[in-house]
Short mmCIF file of C-alpha atoms in Angstrom, two decimals:
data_model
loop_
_atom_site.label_atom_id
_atom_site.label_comp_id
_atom_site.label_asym_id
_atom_site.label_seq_id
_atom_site.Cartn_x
_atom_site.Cartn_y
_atom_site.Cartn_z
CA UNK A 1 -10.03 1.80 9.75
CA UNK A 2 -13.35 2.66 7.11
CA UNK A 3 -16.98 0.93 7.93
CA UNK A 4 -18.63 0.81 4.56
CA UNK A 5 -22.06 0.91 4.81
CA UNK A 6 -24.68 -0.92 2.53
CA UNK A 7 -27.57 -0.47 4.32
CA UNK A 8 -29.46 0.35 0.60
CA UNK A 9 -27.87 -2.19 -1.86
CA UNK A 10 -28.14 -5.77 0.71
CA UNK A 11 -31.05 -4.30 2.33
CA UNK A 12 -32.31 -4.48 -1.68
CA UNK A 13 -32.93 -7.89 -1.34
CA UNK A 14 -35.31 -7.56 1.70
CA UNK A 15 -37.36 -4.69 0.47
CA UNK A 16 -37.04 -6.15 -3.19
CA UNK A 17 -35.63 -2.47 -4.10
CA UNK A 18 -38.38 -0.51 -3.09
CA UNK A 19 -37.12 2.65 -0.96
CA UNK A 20 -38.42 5.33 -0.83
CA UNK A 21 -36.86 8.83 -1.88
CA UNK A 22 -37.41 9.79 2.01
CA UNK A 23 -36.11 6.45 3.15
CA UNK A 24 -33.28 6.68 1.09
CA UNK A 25 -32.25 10.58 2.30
CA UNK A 26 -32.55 9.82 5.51
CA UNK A 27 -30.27 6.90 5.38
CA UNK A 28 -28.05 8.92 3.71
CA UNK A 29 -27.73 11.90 5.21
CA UNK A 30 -27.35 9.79 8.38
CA UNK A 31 -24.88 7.72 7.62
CA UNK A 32 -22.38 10.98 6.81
CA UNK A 33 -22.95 13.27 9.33
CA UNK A 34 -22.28 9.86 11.97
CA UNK A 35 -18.97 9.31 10.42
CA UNK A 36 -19.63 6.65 7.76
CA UNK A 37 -17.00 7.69 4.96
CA UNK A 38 -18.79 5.14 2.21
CA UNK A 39 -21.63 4.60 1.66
CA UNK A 40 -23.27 1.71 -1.02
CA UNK A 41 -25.87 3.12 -2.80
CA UNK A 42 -28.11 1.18 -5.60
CA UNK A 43 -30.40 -1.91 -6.59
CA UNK A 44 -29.24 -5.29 -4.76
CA UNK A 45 -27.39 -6.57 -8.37
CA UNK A 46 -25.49 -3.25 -8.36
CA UNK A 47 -25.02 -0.86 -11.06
CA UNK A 48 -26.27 -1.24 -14.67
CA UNK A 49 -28.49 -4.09 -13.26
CA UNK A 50 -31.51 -2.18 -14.48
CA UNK A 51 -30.76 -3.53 -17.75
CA UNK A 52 -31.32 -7.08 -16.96
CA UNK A 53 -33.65 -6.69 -14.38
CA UNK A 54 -37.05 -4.67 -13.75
CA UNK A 55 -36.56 -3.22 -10.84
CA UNK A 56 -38.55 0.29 -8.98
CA UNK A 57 -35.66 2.54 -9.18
CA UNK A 58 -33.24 3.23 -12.08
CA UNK A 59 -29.15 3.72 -11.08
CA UNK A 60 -29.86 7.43 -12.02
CA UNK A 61 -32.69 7.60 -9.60
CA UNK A 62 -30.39 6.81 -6.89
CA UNK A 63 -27.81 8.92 -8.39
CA UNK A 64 -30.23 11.39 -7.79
CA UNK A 65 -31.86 11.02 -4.88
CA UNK A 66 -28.79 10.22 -2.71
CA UNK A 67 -25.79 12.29 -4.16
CA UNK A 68 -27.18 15.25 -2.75
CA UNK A 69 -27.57 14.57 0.99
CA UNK A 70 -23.68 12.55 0.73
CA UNK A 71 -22.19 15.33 2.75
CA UNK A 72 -18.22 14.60 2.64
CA UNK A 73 -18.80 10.72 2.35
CA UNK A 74 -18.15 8.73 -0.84
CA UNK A 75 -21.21 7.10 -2.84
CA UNK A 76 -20.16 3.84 -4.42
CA UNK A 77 -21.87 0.81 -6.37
CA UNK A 78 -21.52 -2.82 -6.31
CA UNK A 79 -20.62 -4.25 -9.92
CA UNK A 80 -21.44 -7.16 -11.54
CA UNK A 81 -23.68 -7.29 -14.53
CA UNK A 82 -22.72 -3.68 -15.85
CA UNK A 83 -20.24 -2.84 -18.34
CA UNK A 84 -17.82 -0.05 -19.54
CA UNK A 85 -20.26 2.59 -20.25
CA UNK A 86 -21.88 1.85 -16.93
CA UNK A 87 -19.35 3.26 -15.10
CA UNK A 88 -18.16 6.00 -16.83
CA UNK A 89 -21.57 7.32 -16.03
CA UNK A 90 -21.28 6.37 -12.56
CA UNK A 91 -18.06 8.82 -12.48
CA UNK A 92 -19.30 11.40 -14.53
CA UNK A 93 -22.05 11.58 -12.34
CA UNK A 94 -20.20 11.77 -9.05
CA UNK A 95 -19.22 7.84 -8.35
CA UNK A 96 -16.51 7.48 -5.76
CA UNK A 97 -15.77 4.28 -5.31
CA UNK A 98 -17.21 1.03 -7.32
CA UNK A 99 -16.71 -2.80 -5.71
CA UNK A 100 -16.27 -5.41 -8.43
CA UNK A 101 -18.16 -9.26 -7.53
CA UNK A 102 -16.61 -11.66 -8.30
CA UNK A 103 -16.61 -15.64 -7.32
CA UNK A 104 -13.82 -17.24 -5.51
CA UNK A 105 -13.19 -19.94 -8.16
CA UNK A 106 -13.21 -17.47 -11.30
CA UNK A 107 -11.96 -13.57 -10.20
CA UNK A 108 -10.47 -13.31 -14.07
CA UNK A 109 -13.90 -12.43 -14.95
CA UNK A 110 -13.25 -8.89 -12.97
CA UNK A 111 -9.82 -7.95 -13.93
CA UNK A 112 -11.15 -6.01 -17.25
CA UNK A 113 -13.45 -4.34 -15.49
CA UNK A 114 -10.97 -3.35 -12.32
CA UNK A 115 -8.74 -1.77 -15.18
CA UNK A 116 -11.49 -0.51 -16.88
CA UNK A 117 -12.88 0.97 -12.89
CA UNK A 118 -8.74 2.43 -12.26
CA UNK A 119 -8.42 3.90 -15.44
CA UNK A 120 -11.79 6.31 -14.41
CA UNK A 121 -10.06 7.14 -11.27
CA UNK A 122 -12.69 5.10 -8.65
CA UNK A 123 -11.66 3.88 -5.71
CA UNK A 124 -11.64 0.15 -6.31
CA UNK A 125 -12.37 -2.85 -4.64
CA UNK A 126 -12.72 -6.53 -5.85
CA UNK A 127 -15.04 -8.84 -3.97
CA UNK A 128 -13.78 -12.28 -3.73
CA UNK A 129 -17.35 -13.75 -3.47
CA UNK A 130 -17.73 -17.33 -1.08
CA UNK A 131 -14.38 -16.76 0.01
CA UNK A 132 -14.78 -19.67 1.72
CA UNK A 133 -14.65 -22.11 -1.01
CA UNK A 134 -10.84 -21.47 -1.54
CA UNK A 135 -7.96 -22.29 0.81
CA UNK A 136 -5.75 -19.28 2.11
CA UNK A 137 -3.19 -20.29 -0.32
CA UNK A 138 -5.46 -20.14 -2.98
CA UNK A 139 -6.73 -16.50 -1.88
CA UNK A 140 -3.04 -15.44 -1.96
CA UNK A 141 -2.98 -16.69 -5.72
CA UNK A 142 -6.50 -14.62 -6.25
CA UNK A 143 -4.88 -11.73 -4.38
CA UNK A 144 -1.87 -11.79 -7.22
CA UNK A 145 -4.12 -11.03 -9.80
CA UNK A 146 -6.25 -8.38 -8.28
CA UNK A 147 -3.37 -6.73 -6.72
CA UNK A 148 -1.62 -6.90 -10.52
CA UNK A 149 -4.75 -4.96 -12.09
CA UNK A 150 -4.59 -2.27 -9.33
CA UNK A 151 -7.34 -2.86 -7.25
CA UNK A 152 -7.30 -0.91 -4.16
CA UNK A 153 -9.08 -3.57 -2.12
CA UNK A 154 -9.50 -7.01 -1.77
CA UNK A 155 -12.71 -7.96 -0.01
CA UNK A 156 -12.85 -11.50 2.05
CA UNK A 157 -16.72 -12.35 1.51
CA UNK A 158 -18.74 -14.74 4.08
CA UNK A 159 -21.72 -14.85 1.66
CA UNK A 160 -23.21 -17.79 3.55
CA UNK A 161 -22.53 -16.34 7.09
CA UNK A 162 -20.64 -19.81 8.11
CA UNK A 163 -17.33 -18.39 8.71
CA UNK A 164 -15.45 -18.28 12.02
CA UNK A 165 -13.01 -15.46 13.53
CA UNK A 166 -10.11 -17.61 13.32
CA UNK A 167 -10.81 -18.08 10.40
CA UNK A 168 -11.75 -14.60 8.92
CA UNK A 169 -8.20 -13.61 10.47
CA UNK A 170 -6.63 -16.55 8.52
CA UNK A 171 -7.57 -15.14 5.50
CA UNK A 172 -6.83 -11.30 5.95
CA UNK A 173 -3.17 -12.70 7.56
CA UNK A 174 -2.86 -14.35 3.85
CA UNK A 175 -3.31 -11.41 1.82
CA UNK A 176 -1.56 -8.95 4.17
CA UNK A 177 1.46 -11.04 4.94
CA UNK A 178 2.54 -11.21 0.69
CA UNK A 179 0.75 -7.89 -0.56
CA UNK A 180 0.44 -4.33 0.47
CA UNK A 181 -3.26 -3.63 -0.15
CA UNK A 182 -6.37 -2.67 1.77
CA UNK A 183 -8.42 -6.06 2.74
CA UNK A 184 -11.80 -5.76 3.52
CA UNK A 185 -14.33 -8.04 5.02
CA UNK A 186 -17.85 -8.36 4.43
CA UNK A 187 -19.74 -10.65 6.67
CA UNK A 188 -23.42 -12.14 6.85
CA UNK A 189 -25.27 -13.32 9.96
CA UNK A 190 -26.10 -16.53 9.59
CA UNK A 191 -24.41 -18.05 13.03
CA UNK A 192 -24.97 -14.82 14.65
CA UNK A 193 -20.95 -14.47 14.27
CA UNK A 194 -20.74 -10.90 11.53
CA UNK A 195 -19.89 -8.67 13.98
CA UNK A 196 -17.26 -10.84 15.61
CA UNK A 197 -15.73 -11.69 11.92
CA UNK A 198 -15.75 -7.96 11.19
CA UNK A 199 -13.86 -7.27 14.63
CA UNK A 200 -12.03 -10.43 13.86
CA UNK A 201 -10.80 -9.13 10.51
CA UNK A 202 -9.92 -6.05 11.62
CA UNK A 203 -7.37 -6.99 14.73
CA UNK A 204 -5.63 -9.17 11.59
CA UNK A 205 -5.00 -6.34 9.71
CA UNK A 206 -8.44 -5.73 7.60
CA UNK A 207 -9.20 -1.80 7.12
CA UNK A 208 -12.59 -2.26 5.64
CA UNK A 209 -15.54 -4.02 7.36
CA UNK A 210 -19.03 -3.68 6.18
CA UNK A 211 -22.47 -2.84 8.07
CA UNK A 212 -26.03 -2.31 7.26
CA UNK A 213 -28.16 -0.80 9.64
CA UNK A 214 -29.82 -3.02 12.01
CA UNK A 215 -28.13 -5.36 9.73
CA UNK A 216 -30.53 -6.03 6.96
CA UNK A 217 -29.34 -7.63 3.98
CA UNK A 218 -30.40 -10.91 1.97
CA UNK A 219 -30.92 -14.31 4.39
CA UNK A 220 -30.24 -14.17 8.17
CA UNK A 221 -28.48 -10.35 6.74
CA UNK A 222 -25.03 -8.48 7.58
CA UNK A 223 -22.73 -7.57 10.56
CA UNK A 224 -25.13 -4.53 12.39
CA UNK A 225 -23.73 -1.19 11.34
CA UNK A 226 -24.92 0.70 14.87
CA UNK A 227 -23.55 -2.19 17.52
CA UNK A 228 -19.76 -2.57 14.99
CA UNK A 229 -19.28 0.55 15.41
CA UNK A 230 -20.14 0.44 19.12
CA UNK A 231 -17.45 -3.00 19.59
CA UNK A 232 -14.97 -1.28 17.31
CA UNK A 233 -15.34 1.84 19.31
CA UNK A 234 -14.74 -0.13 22.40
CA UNK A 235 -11.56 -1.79 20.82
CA UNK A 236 -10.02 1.35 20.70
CA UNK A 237 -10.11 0.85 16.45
CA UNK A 238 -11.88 3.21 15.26
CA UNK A 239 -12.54 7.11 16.41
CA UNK A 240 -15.36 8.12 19.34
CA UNK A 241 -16.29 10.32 17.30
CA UNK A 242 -18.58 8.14 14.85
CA UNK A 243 -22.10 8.57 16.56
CA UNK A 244 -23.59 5.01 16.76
CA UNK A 245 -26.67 6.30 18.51
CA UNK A 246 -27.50 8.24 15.76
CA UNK A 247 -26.94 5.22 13.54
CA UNK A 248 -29.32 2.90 15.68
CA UNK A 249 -31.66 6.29 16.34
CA UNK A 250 -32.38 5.58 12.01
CA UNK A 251 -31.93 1.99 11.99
CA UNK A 252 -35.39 2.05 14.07
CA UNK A 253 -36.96 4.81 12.03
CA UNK A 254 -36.13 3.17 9.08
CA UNK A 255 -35.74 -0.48 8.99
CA UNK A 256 -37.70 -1.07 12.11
CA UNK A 257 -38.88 -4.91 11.93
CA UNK A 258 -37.69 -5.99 8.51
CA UNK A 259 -34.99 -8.11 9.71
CA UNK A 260 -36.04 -10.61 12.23
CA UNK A 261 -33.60 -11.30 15.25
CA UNK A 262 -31.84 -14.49 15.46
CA UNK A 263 -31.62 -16.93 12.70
CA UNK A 264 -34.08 -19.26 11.13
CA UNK A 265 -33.52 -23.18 11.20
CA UNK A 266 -32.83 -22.86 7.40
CA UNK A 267 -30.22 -20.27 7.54
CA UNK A 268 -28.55 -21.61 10.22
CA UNK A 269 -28.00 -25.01 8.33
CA UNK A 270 -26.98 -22.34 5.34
CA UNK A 271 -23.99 -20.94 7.65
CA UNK A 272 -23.50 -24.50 8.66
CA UNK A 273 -22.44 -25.94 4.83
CA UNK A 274 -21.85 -22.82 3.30
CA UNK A 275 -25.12 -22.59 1.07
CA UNK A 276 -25.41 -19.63 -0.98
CA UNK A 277 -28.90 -19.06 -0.41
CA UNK A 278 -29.63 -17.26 -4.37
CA UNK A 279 -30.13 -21.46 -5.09
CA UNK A 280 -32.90 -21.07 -2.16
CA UNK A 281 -35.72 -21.93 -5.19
CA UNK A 282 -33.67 -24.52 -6.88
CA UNK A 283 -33.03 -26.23 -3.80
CA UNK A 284 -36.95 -26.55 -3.28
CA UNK A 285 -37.90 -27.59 -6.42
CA UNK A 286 -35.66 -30.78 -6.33
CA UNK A 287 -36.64 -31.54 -2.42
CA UNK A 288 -40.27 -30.91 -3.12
CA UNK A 289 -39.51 -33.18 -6.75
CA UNK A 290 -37.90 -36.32 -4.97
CA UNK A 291 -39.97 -35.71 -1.69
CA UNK A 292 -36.66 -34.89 0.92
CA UNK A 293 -35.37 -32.86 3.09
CA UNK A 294 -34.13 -29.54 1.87
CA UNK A 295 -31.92 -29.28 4.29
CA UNK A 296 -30.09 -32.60 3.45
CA UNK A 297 -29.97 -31.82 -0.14
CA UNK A 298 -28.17 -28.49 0.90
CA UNK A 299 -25.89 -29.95 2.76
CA UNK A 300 -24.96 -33.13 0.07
CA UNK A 301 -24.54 -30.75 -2.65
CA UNK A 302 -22.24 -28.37 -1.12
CA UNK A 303 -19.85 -31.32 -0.52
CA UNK A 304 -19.61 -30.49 -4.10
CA UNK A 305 -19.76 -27.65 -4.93
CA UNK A 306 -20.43 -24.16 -2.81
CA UNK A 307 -20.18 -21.48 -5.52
CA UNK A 308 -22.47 -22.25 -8.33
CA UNK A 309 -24.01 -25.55 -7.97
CA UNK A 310 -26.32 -26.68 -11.16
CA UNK A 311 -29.49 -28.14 -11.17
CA UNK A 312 -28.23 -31.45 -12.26
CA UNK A 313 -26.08 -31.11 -9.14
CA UNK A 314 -29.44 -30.64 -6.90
CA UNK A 315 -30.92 -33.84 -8.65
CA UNK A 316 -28.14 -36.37 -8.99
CA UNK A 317 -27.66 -35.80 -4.84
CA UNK A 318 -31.50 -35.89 -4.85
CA UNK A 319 -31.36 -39.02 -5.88
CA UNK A 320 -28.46 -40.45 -3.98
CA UNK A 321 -30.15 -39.10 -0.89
CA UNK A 322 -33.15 -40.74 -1.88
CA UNK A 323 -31.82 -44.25 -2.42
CA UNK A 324 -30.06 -43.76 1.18
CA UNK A 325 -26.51 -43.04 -0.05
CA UNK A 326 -24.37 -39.61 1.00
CA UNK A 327 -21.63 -38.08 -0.33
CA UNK A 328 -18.16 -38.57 1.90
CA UNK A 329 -16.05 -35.79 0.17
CA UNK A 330 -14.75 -33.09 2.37
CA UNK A 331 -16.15 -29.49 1.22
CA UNK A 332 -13.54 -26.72 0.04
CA UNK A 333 -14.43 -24.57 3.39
CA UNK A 334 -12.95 -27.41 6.00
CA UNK A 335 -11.30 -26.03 8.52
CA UNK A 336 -8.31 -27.68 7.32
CA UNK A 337 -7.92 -25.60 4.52
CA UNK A 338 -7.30 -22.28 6.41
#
């Protein structure tokens, strides 16, 4: 049973990448010497990033800063905008372990880099973004592929925080009934319910869960690193001797207020229809445009569509919703699906 902690890439999108070489040691050096085997290190977009984005600190400068205060844990990356050359570096320069993004509806987009990420000899896992959007049977058809291109892991991801333990434990049951692979979950807080999908995943059969201390991470943020480890602890599932004390003891140093407790109106609704709240600006522009409710123009247009919904999406339901008309299709994530 691993906890992977990314306390410094999700927390990215609350401090908008700026950490400080201090901030970033301590959280570090913490995390090891409590117990946390790997640790996610990096900008919010994940490695090679920096090339598309301007952000405060480069991959090497987090190469740099964090490698040496690592201890016996492994330092890993997310992936999604880099390339080949991206992560030989990463392994020349001490990578471990690198997790490939990728959405639910299109995971072929990953299996060149997952060969490309096994033939360096990482550790590698492929994140099955909005998870949700796909039935179980269609995760076990996902699964096929990854497990085919020799991923390590296959990651079940709540990106909208709207998933339920049953239905976490669906999912892992899926993957571990046809394949022998790691599963991992990684949850988000939107209905309050990340720590109990993380504990939920891991009585099915997951053997990674993910935390961030005090749980920061982008919207209503992740399953809290200090208070898993504490429940898994007390589930007899993973060893006393991972100091969550410690873990909360930095959480306050560190993070102190960033992450506010309990969830807003507007990310509950977005754990309530499975919004993936990167379409946050989109979604206000066409509300503020046709003068509605942004939370019923959430909710139309994931009836449609809950991975990558396009702006003509947001205004064709804009206007439906304006002229009094709804949608009456059933979303992907119904419970009737799992």
């Amino acid at each position: 049973m691993n906890i992977l902690d990314c306390t410094i890439r999700d927390g990215g999108y609350v401090t908008k990448n700026k950490w400080t070489p201090d901030a970033l040691r301590k959280i570090v050096s913490t995390l090891s010497s409590a117990g946390i085997h790997y640790i996610e290190i990096g900008n919010n977009f994940g490695l090679g990033s920096c090339h598309k984005f301007d952000f405060p600190l480069s991959d090497n400068d987090f190469i740099d800063i964090c490698m040496p205060c690592k201890g016996d844990s492994l330092i890993g990356m997310f992936f999604f905008y880099g390339n080949a050359d991206d992560m030989r570096w990463f392994k020349d320069h001490g990578g471990g372990f690198l997790r490939i993004g990728a959405n639910a509806n299109n995971v072929d987009a990953a299996i060149k880099h997952i060969h490309c990420a096994k033939s360096l000899g990482l550790f590698v896992s492929c994140n099955v973004m909005k998870t949700y959007a796909i039935s179980r049977y269609q995760l076990t058809q996902v699964a096929e592929k990854i497990v085919d291109a020799g991923a390590d892991c296959i990651y079940i991801v709540d990106s909208a925080g709207g998933m339920l333990p049953r239905q976490v434990a669906a999912y892992v049951e899926a993957i571990k009934e046809f394949y022998d692979i790691h599963v991992g979950f990684h949850g988000h807080n939107n209905l309050l319910l990340a720590n109990a999908n993380s504990l939920a995943a891991v009585e099915a059969g997951a053997t990674f869960v993910d935390g961030t201390l005090k749980g920061v991470g982008r919207g209503a943020g992740n399953a809290q690193l200090e208070s898993l480890v504490a429940i898994l602890q007390k589930a007899h599932l993973m060893p006393s001797s991972c100091n969550a004390l410690q873990l909360a003891t930095t959480a306050e140093e560190v993070i102190g207020n960033l992450m506010p407790k309990g969830s807003s109106k507007r990310e509950i609704n977005v754990g309530i229809v499975n919004f993936h709240d990167s379409f946050t600006t989109l979604l206000e522009k066409v509300s503020d445009k046709y003068g509605i409710d942004p939370d019923q123009l959430m909710a139309e247009v994931c009836k449609i569509n809950v991975i990558n919904p396009s702006e003509e999406l947001f205004e064709f339901a804009a206007k439906r919703l304006k002229e009094g008309m709804k949608f009456e299709f059933t979303p992907a994530y119904s419970h009737k699906t799992f």
